[in-house]
XYZ file of C-alpha atoms in Angstrom:
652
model
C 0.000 0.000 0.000
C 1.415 3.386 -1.086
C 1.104 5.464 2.322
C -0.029 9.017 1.562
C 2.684 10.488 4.323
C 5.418 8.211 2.278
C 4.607 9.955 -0.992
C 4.706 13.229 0.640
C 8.765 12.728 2.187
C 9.635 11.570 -0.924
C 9.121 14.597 -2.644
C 10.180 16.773 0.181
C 13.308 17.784 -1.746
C 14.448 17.247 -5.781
C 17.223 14.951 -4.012
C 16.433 13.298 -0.730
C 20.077 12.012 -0.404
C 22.146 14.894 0.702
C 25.826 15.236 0.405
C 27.223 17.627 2.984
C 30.884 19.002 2.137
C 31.620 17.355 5.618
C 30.950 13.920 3.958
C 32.686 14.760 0.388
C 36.196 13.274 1.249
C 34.509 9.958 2.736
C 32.638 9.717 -0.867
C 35.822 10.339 -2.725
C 37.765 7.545 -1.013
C 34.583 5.084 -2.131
C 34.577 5.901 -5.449
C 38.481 5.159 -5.291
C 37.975 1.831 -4.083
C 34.603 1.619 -6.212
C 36.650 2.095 -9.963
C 40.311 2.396 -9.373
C 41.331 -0.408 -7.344
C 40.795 -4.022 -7.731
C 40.804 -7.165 -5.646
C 43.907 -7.965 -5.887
C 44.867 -4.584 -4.214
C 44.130 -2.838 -1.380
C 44.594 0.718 0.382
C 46.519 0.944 3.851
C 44.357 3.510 5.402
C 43.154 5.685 8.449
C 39.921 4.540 9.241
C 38.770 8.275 10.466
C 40.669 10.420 8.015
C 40.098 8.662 4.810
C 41.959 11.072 2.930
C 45.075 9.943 4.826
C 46.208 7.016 2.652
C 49.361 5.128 3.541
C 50.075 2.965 0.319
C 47.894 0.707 -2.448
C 49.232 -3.004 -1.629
C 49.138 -5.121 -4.647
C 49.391 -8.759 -4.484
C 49.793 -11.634 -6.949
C 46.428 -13.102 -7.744
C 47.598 -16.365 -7.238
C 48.302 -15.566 -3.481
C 46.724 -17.348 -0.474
C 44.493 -15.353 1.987
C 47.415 -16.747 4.478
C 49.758 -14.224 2.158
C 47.738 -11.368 1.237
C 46.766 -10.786 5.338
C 50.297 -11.311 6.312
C 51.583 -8.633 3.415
C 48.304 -6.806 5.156
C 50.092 -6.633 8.492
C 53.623 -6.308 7.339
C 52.379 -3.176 6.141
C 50.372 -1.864 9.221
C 53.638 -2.602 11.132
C 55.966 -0.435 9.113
C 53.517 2.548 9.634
C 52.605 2.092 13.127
C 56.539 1.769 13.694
C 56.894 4.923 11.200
C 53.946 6.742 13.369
C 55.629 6.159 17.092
C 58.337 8.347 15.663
C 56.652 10.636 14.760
C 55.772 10.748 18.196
C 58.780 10.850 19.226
C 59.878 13.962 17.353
C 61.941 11.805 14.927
C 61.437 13.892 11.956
C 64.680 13.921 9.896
C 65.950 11.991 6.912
C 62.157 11.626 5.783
C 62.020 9.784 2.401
C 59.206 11.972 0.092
C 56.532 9.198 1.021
C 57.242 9.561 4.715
C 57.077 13.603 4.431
C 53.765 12.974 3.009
C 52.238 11.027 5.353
C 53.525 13.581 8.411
C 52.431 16.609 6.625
C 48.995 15.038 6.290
C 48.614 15.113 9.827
C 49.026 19.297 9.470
C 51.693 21.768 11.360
C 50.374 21.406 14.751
C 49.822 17.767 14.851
C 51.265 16.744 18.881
C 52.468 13.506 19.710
C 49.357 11.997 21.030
C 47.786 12.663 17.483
C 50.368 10.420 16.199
C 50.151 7.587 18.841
C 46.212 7.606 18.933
C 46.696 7.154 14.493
C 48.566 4.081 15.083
C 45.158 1.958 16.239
C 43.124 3.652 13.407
C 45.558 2.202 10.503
C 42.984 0.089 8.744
C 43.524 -1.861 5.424
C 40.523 -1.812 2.813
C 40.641 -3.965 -0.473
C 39.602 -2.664 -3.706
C 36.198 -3.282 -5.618
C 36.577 -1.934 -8.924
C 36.526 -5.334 -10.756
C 33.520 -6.478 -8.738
C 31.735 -3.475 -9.388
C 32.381 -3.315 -13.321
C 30.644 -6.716 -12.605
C 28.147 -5.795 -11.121
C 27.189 -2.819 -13.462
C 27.170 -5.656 -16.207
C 24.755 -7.698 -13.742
C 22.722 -4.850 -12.676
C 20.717 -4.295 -15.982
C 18.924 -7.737 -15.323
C 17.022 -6.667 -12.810
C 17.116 -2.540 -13.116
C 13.285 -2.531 -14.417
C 11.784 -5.396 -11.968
C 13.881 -2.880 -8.662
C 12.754 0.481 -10.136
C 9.199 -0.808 -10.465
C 8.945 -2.492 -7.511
C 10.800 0.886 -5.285
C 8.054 2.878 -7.254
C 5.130 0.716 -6.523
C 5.827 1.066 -2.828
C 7.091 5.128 -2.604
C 10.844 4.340 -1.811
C 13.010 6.428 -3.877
C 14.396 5.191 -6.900
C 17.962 5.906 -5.583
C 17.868 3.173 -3.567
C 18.334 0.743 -6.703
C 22.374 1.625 -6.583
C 22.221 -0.278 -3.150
C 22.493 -3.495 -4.211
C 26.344 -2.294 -5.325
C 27.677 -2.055 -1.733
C 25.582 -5.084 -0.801
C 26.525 -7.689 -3.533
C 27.613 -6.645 -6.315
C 24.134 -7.566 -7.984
C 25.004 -10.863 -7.440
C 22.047 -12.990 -6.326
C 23.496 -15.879 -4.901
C 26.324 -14.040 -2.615
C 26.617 -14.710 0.936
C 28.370 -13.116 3.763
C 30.842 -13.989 6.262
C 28.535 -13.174 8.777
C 25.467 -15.502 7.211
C 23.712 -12.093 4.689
C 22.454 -13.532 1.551
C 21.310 -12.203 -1.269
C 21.352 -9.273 -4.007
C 19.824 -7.255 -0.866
C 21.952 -8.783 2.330
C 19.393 -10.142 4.136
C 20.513 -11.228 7.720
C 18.151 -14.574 8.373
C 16.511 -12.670 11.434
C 14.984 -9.794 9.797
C 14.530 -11.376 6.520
C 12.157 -13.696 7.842
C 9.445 -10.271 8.693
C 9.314 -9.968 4.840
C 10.196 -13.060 3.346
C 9.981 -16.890 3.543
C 13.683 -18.332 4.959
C 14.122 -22.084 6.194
C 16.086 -25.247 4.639
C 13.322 -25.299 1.878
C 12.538 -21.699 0.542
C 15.383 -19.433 1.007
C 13.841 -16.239 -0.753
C 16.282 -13.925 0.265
C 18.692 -15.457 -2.948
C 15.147 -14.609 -5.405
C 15.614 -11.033 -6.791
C 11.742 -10.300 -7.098
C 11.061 -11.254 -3.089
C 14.022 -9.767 -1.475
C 13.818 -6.229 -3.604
C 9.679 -6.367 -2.494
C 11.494 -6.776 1.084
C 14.044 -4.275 0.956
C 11.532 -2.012 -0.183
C 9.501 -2.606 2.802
C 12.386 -2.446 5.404
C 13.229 0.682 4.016
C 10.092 2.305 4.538
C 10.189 0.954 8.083
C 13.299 2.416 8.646
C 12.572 5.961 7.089
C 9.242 5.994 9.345
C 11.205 5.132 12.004
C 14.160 7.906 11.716
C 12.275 10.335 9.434
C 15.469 10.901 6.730
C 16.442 8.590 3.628
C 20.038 9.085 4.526
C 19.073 7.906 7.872
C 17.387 4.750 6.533
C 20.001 3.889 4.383
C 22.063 4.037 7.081
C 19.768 1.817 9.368
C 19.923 -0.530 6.523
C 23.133 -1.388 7.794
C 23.326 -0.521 11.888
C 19.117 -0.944 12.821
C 17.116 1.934 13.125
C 17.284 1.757 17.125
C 20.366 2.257 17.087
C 19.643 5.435 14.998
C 17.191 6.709 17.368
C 19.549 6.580 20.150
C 22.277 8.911 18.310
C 19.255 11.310 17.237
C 18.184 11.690 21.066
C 22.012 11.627 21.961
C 23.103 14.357 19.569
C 19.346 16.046 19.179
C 19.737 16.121 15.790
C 18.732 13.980 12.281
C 21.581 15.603 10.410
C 23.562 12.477 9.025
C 27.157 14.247 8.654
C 27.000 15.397 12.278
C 25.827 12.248 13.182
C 28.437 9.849 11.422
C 31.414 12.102 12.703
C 30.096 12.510 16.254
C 27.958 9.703 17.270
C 30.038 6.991 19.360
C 27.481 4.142 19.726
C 29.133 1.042 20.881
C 28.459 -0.905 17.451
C 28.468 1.980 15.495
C 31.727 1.321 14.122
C 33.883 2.132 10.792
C 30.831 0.115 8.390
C 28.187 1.539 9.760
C 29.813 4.951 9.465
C 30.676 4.623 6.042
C 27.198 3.119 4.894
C 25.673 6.079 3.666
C 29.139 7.806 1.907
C 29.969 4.465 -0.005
C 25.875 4.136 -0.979
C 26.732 7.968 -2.546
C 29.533 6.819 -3.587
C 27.859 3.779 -5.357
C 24.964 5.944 -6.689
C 28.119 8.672 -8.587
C 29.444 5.573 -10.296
C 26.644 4.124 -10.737
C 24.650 7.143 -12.749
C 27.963 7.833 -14.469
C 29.472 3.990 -15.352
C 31.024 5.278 -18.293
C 33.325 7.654 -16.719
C 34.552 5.817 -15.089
C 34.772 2.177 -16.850
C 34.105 3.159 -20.136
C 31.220 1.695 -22.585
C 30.053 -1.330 -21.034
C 28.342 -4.479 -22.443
C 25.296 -5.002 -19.589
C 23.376 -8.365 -20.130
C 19.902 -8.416 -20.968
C 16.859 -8.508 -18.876
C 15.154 -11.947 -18.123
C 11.821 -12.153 -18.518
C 9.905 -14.901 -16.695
C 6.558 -15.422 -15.680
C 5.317 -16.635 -12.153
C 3.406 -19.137 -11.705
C 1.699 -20.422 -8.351
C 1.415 -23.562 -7.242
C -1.896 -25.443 -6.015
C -0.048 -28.355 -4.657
C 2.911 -29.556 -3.782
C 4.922 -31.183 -6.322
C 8.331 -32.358 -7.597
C 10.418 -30.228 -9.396
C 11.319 -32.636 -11.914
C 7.721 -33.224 -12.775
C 6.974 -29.749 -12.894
C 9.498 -29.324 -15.685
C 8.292 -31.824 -17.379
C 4.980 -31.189 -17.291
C 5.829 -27.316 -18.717
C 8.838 -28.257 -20.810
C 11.390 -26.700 -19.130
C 14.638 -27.149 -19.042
C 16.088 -28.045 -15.291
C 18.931 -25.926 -15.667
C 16.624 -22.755 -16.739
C 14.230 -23.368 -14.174
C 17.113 -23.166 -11.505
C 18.306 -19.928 -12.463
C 15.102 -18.823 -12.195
C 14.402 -20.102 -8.701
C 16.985 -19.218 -6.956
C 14.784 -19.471 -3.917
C 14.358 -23.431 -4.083
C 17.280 -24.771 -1.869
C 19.006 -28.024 -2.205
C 16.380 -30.591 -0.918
C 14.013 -29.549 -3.537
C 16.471 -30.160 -6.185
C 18.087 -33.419 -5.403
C 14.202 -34.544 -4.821
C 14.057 -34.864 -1.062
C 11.063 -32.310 -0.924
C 8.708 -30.978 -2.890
C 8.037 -27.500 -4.531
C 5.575 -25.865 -1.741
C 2.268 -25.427 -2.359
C 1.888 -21.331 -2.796
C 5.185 -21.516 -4.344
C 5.365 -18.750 -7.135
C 7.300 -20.534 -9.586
C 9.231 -18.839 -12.409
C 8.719 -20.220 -15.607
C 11.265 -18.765 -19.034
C 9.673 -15.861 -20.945
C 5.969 -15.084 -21.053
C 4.258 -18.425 -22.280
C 0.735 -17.652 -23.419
C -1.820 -18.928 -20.289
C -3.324 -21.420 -22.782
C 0.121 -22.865 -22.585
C 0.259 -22.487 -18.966
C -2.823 -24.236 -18.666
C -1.791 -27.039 -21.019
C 1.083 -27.936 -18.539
C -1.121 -28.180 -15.893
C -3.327 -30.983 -18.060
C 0.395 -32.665 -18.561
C 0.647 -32.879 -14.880
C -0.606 -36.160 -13.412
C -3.070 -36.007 -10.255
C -0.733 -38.721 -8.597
C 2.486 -36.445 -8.875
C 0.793 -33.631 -7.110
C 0.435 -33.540 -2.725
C -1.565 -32.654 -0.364
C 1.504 -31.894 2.158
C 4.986 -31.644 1.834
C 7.533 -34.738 1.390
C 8.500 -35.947 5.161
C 11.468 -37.953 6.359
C 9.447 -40.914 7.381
C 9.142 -40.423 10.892
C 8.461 -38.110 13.612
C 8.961 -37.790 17.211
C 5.592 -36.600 19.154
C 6.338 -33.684 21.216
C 4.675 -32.593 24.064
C 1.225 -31.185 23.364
C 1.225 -32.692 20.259
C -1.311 -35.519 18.851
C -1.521 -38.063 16.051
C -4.526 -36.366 14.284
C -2.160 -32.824 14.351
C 0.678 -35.206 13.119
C -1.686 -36.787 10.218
C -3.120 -33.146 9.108
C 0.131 -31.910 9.203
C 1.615 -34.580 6.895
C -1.238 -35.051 4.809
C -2.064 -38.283 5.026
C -5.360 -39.624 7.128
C -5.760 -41.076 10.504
C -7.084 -44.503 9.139
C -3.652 -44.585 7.157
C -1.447 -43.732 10.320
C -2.732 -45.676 12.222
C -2.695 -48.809 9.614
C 1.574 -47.644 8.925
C 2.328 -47.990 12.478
C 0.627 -51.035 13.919
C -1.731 -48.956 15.929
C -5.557 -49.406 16.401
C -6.425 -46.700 18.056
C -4.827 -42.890 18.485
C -4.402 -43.792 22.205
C -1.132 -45.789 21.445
C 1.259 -43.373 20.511
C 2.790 -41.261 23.876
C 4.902 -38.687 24.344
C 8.466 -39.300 22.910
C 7.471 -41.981 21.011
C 8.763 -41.928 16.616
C 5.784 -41.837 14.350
C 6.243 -43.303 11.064
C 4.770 -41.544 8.576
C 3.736 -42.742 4.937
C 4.108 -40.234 1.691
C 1.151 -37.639 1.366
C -1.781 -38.427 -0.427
C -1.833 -37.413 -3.966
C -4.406 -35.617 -6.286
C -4.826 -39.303 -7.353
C -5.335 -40.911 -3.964
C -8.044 -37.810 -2.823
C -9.655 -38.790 -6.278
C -10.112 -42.278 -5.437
C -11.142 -41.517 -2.432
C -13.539 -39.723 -3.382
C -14.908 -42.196 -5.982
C -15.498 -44.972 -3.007
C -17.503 -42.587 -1.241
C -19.322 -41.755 -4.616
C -19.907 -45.522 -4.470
C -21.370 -45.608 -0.997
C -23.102 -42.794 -1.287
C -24.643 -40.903 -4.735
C -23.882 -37.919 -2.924
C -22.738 -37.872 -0.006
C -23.287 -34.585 2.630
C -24.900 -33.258 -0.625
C -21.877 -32.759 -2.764
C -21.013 -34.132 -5.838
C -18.000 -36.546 -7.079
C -16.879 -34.006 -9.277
C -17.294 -31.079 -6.712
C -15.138 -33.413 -4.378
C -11.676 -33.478 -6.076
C -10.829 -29.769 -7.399
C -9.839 -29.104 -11.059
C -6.314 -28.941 -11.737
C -5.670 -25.722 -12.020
C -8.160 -25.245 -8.565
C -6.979 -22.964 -6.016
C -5.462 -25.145 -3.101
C -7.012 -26.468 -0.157
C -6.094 -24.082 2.809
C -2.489 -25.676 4.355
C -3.100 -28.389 7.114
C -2.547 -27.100 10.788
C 1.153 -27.484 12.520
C 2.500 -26.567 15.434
C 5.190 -23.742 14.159
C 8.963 -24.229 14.636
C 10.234 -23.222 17.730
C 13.123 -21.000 17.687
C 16.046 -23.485 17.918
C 14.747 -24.991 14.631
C 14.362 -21.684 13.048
C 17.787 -20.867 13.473
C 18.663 -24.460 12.574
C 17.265 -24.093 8.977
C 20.049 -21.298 8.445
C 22.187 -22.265 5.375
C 25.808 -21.898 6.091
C 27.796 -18.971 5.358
C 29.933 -19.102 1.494
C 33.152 -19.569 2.204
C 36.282 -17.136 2.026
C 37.057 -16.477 -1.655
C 40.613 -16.839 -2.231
C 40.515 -13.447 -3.743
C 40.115 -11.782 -0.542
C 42.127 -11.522 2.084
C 40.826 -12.750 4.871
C 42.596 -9.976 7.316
C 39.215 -9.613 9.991
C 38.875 -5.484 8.470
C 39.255 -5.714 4.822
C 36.455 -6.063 3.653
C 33.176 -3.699 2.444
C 31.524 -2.010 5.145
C 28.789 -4.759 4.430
C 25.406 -4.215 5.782
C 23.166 -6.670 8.377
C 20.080 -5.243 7.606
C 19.401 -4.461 9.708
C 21.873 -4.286 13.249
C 17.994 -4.998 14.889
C 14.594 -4.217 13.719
C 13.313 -4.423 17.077
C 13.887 -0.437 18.669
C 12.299 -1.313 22.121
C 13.721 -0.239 24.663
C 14.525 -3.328 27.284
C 17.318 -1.752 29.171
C 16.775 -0.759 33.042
C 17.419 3.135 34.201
C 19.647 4.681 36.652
C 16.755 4.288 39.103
C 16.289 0.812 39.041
C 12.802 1.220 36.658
C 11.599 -0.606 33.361
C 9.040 0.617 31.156
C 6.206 -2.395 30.809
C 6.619 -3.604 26.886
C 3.880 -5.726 25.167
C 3.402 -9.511 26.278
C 4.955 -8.840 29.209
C 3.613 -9.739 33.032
C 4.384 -9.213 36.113
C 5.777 -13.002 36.466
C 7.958 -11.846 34.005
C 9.610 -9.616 35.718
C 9.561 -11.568 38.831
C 11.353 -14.743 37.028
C 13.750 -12.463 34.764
C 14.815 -10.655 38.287
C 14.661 -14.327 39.924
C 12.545 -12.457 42.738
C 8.719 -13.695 44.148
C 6.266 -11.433 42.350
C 4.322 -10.774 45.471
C 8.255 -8.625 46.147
C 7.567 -6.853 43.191
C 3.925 -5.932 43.072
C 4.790 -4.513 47.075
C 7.552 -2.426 45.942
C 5.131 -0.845 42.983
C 2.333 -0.786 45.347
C 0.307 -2.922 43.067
C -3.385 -4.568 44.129
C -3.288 -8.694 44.579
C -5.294 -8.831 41.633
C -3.738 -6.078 39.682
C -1.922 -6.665 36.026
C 1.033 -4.392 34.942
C -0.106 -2.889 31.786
C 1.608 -1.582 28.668
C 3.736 1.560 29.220
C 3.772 2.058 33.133
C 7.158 1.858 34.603
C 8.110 -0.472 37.096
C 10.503 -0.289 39.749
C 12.977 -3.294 40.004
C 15.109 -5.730 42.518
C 18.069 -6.560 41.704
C 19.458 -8.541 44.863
C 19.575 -11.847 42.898
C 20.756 -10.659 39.518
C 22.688 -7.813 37.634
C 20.477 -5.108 35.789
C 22.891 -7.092 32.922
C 21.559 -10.296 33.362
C 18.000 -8.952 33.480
C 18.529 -7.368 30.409
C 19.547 -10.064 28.516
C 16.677 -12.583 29.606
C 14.330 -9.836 28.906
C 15.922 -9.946 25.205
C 16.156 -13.730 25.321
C 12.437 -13.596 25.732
C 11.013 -11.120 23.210
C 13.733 -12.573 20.573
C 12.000 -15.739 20.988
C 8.458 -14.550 21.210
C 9.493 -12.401 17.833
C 11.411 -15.956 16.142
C 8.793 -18.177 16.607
C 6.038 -15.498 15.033
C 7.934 -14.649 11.935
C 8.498 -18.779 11.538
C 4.816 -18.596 10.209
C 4.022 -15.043 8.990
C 5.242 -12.340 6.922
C 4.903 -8.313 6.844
C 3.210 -8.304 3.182
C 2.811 -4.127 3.530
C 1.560 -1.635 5.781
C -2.087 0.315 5.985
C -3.146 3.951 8.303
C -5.107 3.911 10.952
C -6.876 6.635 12.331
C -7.807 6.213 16.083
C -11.082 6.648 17.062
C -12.843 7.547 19.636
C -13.363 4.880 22.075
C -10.140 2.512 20.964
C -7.375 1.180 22.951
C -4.119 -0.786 21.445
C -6.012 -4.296 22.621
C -9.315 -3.414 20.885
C -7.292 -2.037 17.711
C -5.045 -5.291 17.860
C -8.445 -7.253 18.175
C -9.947 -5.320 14.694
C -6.682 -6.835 12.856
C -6.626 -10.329 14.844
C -3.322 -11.384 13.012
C -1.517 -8.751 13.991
C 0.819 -9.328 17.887
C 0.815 -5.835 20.135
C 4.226 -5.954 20.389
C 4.430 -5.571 16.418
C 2.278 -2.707 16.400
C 4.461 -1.018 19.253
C 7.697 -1.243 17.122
C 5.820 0.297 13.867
C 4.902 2.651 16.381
C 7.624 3.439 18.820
C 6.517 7.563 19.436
C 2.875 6.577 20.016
C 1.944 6.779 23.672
C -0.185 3.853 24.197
C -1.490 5.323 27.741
C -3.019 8.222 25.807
C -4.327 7.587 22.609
C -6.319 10.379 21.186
C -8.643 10.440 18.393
C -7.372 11.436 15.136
C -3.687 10.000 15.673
C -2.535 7.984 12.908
C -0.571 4.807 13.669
C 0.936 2.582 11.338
C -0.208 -1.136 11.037
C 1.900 -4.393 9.455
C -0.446 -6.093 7.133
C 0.737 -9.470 8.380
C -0.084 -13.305 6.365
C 0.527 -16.686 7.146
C 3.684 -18.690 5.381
C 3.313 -22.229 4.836
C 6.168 -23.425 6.251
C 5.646 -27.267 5.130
């Protein structure tokens, strides 16, 4: 949904990216390492004064990580050595290069300025060959990203991003586990997107740019400037907030040169100058590569699924070639393609060009009923949990009770127990629902009043809504990660060399969970008094007398509530507190998405629960981050708050 306030900030000013003269030296040094130097060199810098540049190191492409990083800190030894005498006031016999480094430091530089240089020395390896890459790459997917930053009021800008991020590669991953053209850290991707061992769709272009779009207008709502969201992008809009209320101001050069968060380090610093950086060299590739041959846009048309089905069958039935159909579902991890699972029902799958939907529906006529699911492939068995049951167990796996039951032995649903492994047969197929079907038609001429033919759905039928399952708890979430790519051997793998590459973002969640000088906490959503009382490892009966709070009382969202902290730190508090909301905020995302946003004007009358109730899919807590300025206590009619438009994500 385009947001009418969106549209406005957007054309606030002809350019909403500013470039102070305070930030023009940081965007010169980015467009260095952007188009002048390559991977196999590498600038000896100072990671404050990037104008100060000690010397380009080039090494032999054939060299090991092991060499490039010890070259790396050769060099960073020569100049810290070269920098203590400076401090000393060992100033004579100065080559030309070492008279250029001291007068860099200016005529009144003291000996402390020299000693406090040595820990900034900072190497940085070059990007030009990655980025003529990328500019190559980028014309692939230029039209899908400006449409899709249009459609949703994010300015078009924002398309160079991808640059710092990847290098408009699709399928790069991070050290640090990002993935994607975008850089999707698994933890916030999963608020826009679909991420687990099956559906990774942080590596497909379409879903991750939809997301990127939407994290950016979270961001910019929640720090008010684009240079501030792009800079989020990278360190989490809380921690924005914070240097806004430090510093009392939203002006980005002030707040890159003076803000001195604890994880606001050199990369997020130097987000928003190498994203202007990345946007000159972008708007102005010849300049500074010359002409350049960009590859052709792709053009593909989704299709979604109505069942779940194998991916060789499905190109097969649409004949496609599997090699094709992989590039163009980049989303489909292994087990789909060596045939352990099965496409997911909802799946939008990508099929080569723009086949005619007569064509389309021919491949679905090609497609037989007994290759398509009711449920995703299993492993064969299953361990119950607690709380769960064999009819959850059959629903969830698609196959009936009667057939469960006959798998295992059993003769009633009384004989499995807790902790006991469930086999569990293949789902039923289109063909199998069919037949059942027909031996009911054979009982009964119409049985419950409804046809044989209105029984089984056509193929092309929309699907059957997804069976019920308990959703993944945390640990598995995080489980389902895919490993990191490993080290290329063009990089050096010295722990600083690298991009200053973004985890969007640092932490979506801008609550604040810490505990104030006075021993107080404000009361978040989902939180209770026996919260408090087990976080602080204290009897609640402690708590509610130290607040004055009534027996039958509940703490309520907002008020602030005085602590104990004879048992644990405020520390330790803290971080249970986190523990807690992480995993409340995990195990939500494992089964729903933020699809877009919509306004909502308070009326008279309405209170965050009875608000929450109107939009039953949405958690309080949720509604609390989109709105972190809102006072809850006090709603007034007429305010406008902002509310996720949350669905469901078959996880099967």
């Amino acid at each position: 949904m385009l947001l009418s306030h969106i549209e406005g900030a957007v054309g606030e000013t002809a350019d909403p990216f500013v470039q102070p003269p305070a930030l023009e030296r940081d965007i010169r040094f980015w467009i260095r390492v952007y188009t002048e130097v390559t991977t196999d060199q590498g600038l000896v810098h100072d990671d404050w004064n990037l104008g100060l540049v000690y010397e380009v190191l080039r090494f032999d492409p054939a060299s090991s990580p092991t060499q490039r990083e010890r070259r790396v800190n050769e060099a960073k030894g020569r100049y810290s050595a070269l920098l203590r005498h400076f401090a000393d006031g060992a100033t004579d016999n100065l080559t030309a290069h070492e008279r250029r480094i001291l007068h860099a430091f200016g005529d009144k530089a003291s000996p402390s300025d020299f000693r406090d240089a040595i820990g900034r020395i900072r190497f940085q390896l070059g990007q030009a060959d990655r980025f003529h890459e990328g500019l190559i790459r980028a014309a692939v997917w230029e039209k899908e990203i400006a449409r899709t930053l249009s459609q949703h009021g994010v300015p078009p800008e924002i398309a160079a991003l991808p640059h710092v991020e990847s290098s408009f590669n699709v399928a790069a991953y991070s050290k640090v586990g990002a993935a994607g053209l975008w850089q999707f850290m698994p933890s916030t991707a999963r608020r826009y997107m679909r991420v687990d061992s099956i559906v990774d769709e942080r590596l497909d272009p379409y879903s991750a740019t939809e997301a990127a779009a939407n994290l950016m207008l979270y961001n910019y709502r929640l720090v008010g400037t684009w240079p501030l969201a792009v800079t989020a992008y990278n360190h989490g809009p809380g921690g924005l907030r914070r240097a806004q209320d430090e510093l009392g101001t939203s002006d980005i050069a002030v707040i890159v040169k003076r803000f001195q968060g604890t994880t606001f380090g050199f990369a997020s610093r130097n987000f928003y100058v190498a994203f202007l950086a990345a946007l000159e060299v972008d708007r102005n590739a010849d300049k500074y590569f010359g002409p350049i041959t960009r590859l052709p846009d792709t053009e593909s048309t989704p299709v979604e699924l109505p069942d779940y089905i194998s991916v060789d069958a499905l190109a097969k039935a649409f004949n496609v070639n599997m090699g094709a159909l992989r590039v163009l579902n980049p989303a489909l991890r292994p087990p789909i393609w060596n045939g352990s699972r099965l496409v997911p029902r909802g799946y939008k799958l990508r099929l080569p060009g723009t086949p005619p939907q007569s064509e389309i529906a021919a491949g679905w006529t090609r497609l037989p009923s007994n290759q398509r699911y009711l449920a995703q492939k299993n492993d064969g068995s299953h361990r119950l949990r607690r709380g769960e049951t064999l009819a959850g167990v059959a629903a969830a796996s698609g196959v009936s009770m009667a057939r469960l039951l006959a798998v295992n032995g059993w003769t009633s649903a009384h004989a499995a127990a807790r902790g006991d492994v469930v086999r569990i047969p293949m789902p039923a197929s289109r063909a199998e629902m069919a037949g059942g079907a027909a031996a009911l038609a054979a009982i009964s001429p119409s049985p419950s009043g409804i046809s044989p033919a209105e029984a089984l759905p056509a193929p092309v039928a929309a699907a059957v809504p997804p069976p019920a399952a308990s959703p993944p708890s945390p640990a598995e979430v995080r489980a389902a990660r895919p490993p990191s790519e490993p080290v290329s051997q063009r990089q050096t793998s010295n722990k600083d060399s690298l991009l200053p590459v973004a985890s969007p973002t640092g932490n979506s969640d801008t609550t604040n969970y810490e505990v104030g000088t006075d021993n107080t906490v404000i009361v978040q959503a989902e939180e209770t008094l026996g919260h408090f009382a087990d976080w602080a490892r204290v009897d609640s009966q402690l708590l509610r007398r130290l607040n004055k709070i009534h027996k039958n009382a509940a703490v309520t969202q907002g008020a602030r509530l005085k602590l104990d902290f004879s048992r644990v730190s405020a520390a330790q508090f803290v971080q249970a507190r986190r523990e807690y909301h992480r995993g409340l905020q995990e195990t939500f995302f494992a089964g729903h998405r933020i699809a877009a946003t919509e306004n909502y004007t308070v009326k008279r009358g309405d209170s965050l629960w009875t608000i929450v109730q109107q939009h039953a899919d949405v958690p309080l807590w949720l509604v609390a981050q989109y709105n972190p300025d809102v006072n809850f206590k006090d709603m007034r009619p007429g305010i406008t708050l902002t509310l996720p438009q949350v669905v469901g994500i078959n996880r099967q």
